[in-house]
Every structure is written in structure tokens, then in C-alpha cells.
PDB file of C-alpha atoms in Angstrom:
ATOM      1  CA  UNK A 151     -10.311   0.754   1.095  1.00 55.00           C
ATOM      2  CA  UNK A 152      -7.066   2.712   1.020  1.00 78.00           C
ATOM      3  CA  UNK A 153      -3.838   2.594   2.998  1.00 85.00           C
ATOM      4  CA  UNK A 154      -2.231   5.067   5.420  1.00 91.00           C
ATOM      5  CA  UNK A 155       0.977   5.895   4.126  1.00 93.00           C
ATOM      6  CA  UNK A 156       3.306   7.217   6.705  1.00 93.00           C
ATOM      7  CA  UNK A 157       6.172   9.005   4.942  1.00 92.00           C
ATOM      8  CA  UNK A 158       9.715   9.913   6.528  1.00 92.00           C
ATOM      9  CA  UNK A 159      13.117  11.584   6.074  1.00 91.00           C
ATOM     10  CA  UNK A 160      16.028  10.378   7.589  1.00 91.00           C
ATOM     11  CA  UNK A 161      19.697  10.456   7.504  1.00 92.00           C
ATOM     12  CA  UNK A 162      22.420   7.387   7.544  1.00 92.00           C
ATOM     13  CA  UNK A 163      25.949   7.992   6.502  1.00 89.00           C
ATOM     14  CA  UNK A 164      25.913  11.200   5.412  1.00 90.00           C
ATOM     15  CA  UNK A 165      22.832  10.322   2.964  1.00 89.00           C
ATOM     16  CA  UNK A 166      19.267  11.429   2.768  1.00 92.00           C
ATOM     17  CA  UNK A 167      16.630   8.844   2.426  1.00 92.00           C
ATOM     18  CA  UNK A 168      12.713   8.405   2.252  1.00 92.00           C
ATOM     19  CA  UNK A 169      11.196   5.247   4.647  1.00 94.00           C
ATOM     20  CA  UNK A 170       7.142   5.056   3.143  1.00 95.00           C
ATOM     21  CA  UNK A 171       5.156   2.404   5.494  1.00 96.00           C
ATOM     22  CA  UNK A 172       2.244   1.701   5.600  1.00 96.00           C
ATOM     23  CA  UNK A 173       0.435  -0.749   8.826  1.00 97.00           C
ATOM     24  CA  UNK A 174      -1.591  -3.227   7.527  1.00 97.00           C
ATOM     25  CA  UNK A 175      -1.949  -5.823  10.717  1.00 97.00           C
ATOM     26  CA  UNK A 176      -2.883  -5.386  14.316  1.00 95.00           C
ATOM     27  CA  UNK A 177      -0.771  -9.011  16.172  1.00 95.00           C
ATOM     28  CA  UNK A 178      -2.262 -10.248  18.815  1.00 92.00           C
ATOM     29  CA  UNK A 179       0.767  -9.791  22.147  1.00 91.00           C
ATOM     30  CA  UNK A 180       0.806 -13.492  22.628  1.00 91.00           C
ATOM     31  CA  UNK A 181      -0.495 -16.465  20.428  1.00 87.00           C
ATOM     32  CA  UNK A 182       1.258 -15.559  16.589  1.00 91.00           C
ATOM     33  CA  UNK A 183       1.286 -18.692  14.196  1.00 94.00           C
ATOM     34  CA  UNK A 184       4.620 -19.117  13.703  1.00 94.00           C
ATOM     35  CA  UNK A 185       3.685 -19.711   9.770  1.00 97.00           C
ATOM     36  CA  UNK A 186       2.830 -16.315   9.454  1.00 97.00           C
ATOM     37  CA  UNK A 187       6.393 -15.150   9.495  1.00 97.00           C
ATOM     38  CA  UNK A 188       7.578 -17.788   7.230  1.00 97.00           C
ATOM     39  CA  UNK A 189       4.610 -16.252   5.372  1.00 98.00           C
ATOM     40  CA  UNK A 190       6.159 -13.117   5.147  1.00 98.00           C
ATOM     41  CA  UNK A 191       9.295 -14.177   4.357  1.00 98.00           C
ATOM     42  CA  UNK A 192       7.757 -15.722   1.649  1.00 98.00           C
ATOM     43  CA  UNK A 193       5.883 -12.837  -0.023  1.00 98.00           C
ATOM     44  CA  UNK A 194       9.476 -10.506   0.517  1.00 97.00           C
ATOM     45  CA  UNK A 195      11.137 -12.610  -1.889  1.00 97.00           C
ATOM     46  CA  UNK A 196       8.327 -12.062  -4.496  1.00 96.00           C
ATOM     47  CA  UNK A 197       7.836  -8.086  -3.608  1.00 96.00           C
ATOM     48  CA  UNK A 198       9.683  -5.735  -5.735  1.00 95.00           C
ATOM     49  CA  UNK A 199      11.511  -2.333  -4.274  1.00 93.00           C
ATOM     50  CA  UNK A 200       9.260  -3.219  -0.588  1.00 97.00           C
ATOM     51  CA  UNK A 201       8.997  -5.593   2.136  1.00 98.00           C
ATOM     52  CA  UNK A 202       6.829  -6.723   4.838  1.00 98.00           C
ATOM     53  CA  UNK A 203       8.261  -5.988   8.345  1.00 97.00           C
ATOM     54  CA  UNK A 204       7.081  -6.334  11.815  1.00 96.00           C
ATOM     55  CA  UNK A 205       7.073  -3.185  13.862  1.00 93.00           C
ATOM     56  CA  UNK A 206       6.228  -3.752  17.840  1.00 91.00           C
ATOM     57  CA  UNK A 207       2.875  -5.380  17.080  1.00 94.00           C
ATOM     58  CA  UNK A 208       2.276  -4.626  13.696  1.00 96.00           C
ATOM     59  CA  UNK A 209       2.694  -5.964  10.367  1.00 97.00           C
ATOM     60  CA  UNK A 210       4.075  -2.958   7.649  1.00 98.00           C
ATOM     61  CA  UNK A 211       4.770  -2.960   3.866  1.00 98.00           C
ATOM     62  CA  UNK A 212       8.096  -0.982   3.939  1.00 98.00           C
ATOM     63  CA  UNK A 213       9.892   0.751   1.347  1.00 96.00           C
ATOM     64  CA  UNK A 214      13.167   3.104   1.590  1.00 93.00           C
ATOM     65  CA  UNK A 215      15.361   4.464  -0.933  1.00 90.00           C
ATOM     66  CA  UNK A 216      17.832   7.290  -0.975  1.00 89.00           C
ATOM     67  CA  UNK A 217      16.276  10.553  -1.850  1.00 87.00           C
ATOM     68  CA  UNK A 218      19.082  12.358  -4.003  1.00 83.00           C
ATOM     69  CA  UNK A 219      18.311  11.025  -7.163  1.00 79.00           C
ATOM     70  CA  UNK A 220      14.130  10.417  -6.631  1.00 77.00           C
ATOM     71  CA  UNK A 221      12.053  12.384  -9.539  1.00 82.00           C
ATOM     72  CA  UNK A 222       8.503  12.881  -9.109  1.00 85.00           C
ATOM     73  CA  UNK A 223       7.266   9.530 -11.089  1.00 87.00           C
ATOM     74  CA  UNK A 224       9.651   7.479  -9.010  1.00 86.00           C
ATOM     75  CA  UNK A 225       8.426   8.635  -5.960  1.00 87.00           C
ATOM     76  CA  UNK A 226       4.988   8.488  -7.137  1.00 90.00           C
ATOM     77  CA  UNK A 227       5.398   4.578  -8.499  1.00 90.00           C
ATOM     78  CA  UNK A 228       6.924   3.889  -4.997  1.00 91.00           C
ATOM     79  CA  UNK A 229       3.702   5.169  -3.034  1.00 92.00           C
ATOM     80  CA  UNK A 230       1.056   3.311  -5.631  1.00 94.00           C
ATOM     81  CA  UNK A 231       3.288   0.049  -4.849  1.00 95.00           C
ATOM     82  CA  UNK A 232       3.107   0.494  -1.316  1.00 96.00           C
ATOM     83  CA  UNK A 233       0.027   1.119  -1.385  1.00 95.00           C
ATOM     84  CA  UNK A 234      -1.140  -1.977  -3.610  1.00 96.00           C
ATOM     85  CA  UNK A 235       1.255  -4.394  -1.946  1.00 97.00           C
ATOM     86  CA  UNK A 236      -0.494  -2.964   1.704  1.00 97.00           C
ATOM     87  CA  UNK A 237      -4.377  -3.166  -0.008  1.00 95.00           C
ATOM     88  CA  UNK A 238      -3.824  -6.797  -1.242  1.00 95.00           C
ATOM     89  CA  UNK A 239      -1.805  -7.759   1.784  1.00 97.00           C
ATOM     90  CA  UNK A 240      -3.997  -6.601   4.356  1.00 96.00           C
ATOM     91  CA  UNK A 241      -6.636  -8.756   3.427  1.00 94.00           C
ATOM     92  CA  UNK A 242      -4.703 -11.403   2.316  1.00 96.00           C
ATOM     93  CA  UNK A 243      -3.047 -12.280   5.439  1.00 97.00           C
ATOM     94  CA  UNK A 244      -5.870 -11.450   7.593  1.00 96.00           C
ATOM     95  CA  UNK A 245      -8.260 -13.993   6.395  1.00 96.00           C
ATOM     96  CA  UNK A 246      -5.245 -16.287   5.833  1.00 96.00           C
ATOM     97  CA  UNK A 247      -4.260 -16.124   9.741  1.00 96.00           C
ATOM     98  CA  UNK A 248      -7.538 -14.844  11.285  1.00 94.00           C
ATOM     99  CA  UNK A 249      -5.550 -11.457  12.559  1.00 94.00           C
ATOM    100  CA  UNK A 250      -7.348  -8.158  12.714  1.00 94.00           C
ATOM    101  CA  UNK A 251      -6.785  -5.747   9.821  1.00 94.00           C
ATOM    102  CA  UNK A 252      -4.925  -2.666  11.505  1.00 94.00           C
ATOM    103  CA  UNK A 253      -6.731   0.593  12.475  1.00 89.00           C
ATOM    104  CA  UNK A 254      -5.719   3.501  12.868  1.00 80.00           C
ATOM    105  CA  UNK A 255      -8.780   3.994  15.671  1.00 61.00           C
ATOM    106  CA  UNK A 256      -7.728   0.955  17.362  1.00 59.00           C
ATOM    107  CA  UNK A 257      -4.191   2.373  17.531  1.00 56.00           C
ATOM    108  CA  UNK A 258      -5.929   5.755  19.212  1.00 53.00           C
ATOM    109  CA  UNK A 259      -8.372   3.946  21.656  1.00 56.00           C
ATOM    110  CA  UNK A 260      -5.490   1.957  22.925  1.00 54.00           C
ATOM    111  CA  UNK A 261      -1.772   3.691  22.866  1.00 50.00           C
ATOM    112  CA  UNK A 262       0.143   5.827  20.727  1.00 48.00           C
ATOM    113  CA  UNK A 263       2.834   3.010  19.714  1.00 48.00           C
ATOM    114  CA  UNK A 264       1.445   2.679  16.209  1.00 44.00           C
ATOM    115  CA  UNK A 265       1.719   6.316  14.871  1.00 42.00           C
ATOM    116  CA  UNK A 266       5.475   7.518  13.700  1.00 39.00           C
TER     117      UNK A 266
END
């Protein structure tokens, strides 16, 4: 199934930049295998131009780069690796640590913390 991307400007030292993440695990509030994060750690150093990041209770693929210079197929091969690293991530590390694949409905039912 496909990813939500969540794209955004921002601004640090005088510079424009793009942040594209995309949520790919609901964490439980208590309880987190302690290997998962070496996990992660793990898979950053083999990820190219992205990362895996916690975000309150949330695993996200991350990416950010400074948007001066972006052309259209740069940006476009940044949101087709996000998107790939989140699709075969997602499902990797949930059946690999028996956490819930995030949802966006969960996210609704529940709080607004997930949504940027």
C-alpha cells in the first residue's frame, strides 16, 4: 500500500529547506525493545539521502535538503525514496518487533499528535 508523505517548508539560517516524512510505526507508550533502536540505527547507516527518526510515538523515514538548488527530478527521486524506504520499512520492522503499522485513522480516533 502507499505512504503518506507529509511535505514541509522551513527556514534555518537564513536558508530555505524541504523536511518530506513519512510515519510508518505506531510505539506502544511503554514496553519498546530496546533492539529496535539499535535497529534503526542500523538501517540509517545503509539509507541514502533519508533516515529513520522517532517522532513522539512514531517511527518516520525523514528526508530534508535545502530547497534553492532542488529541480523537479530531484525532488521527485527524493519522494519515490521516501516513499520506498517507508513501504519496505513499515513492514519490515513491524513483523520484526511485533509493533503496529501506523494509521493515519488510528492517529484521528485517538489525538491529533501525529499530523504536522
Amino acid at each position: 500500500s502507499g505512504a503518506l508523505l507529509v511535505l514541509s517548508l522551513f527556514v534555518a539560517r537564513d536558508q530555505e529547506y524541504l523536511r518530506l516524512s513519512s510515519p510508518i510505526l505506531s510505539l506502544p507508550a511503554q514496553g519498546v525493545d530496546p533492539a529496535l533502536y539499535q535497529r534503526l540505527l542500523e538501517l540509517n547507516a545503509e539509507m541514502v539521502c533519508a533516515a529513520l527518526a522517532t517522532v513522539s510515538l512514531e517511527v518516520h523515514v525523514v528526508a530534508v535538503r535545502p530547497v534553492g538548488d532542488a529541480g523537479p527530478q530531484e525532488l521527485e527521486d527524493l519522494l519515490v525514496r521516501v516513499a520506498g524506504y517507508a513501504n519496505l520499512f513499515k513492514t519490515q520492522l513491524s513483523e520484526e518487533f511485533g509493533i503496529p503499522v501506523w494509521e493515519l485513522a488510528a492517529v484521528a480516533e485517538g489525538n491529533d499528535e501525529g499530523i504536522e
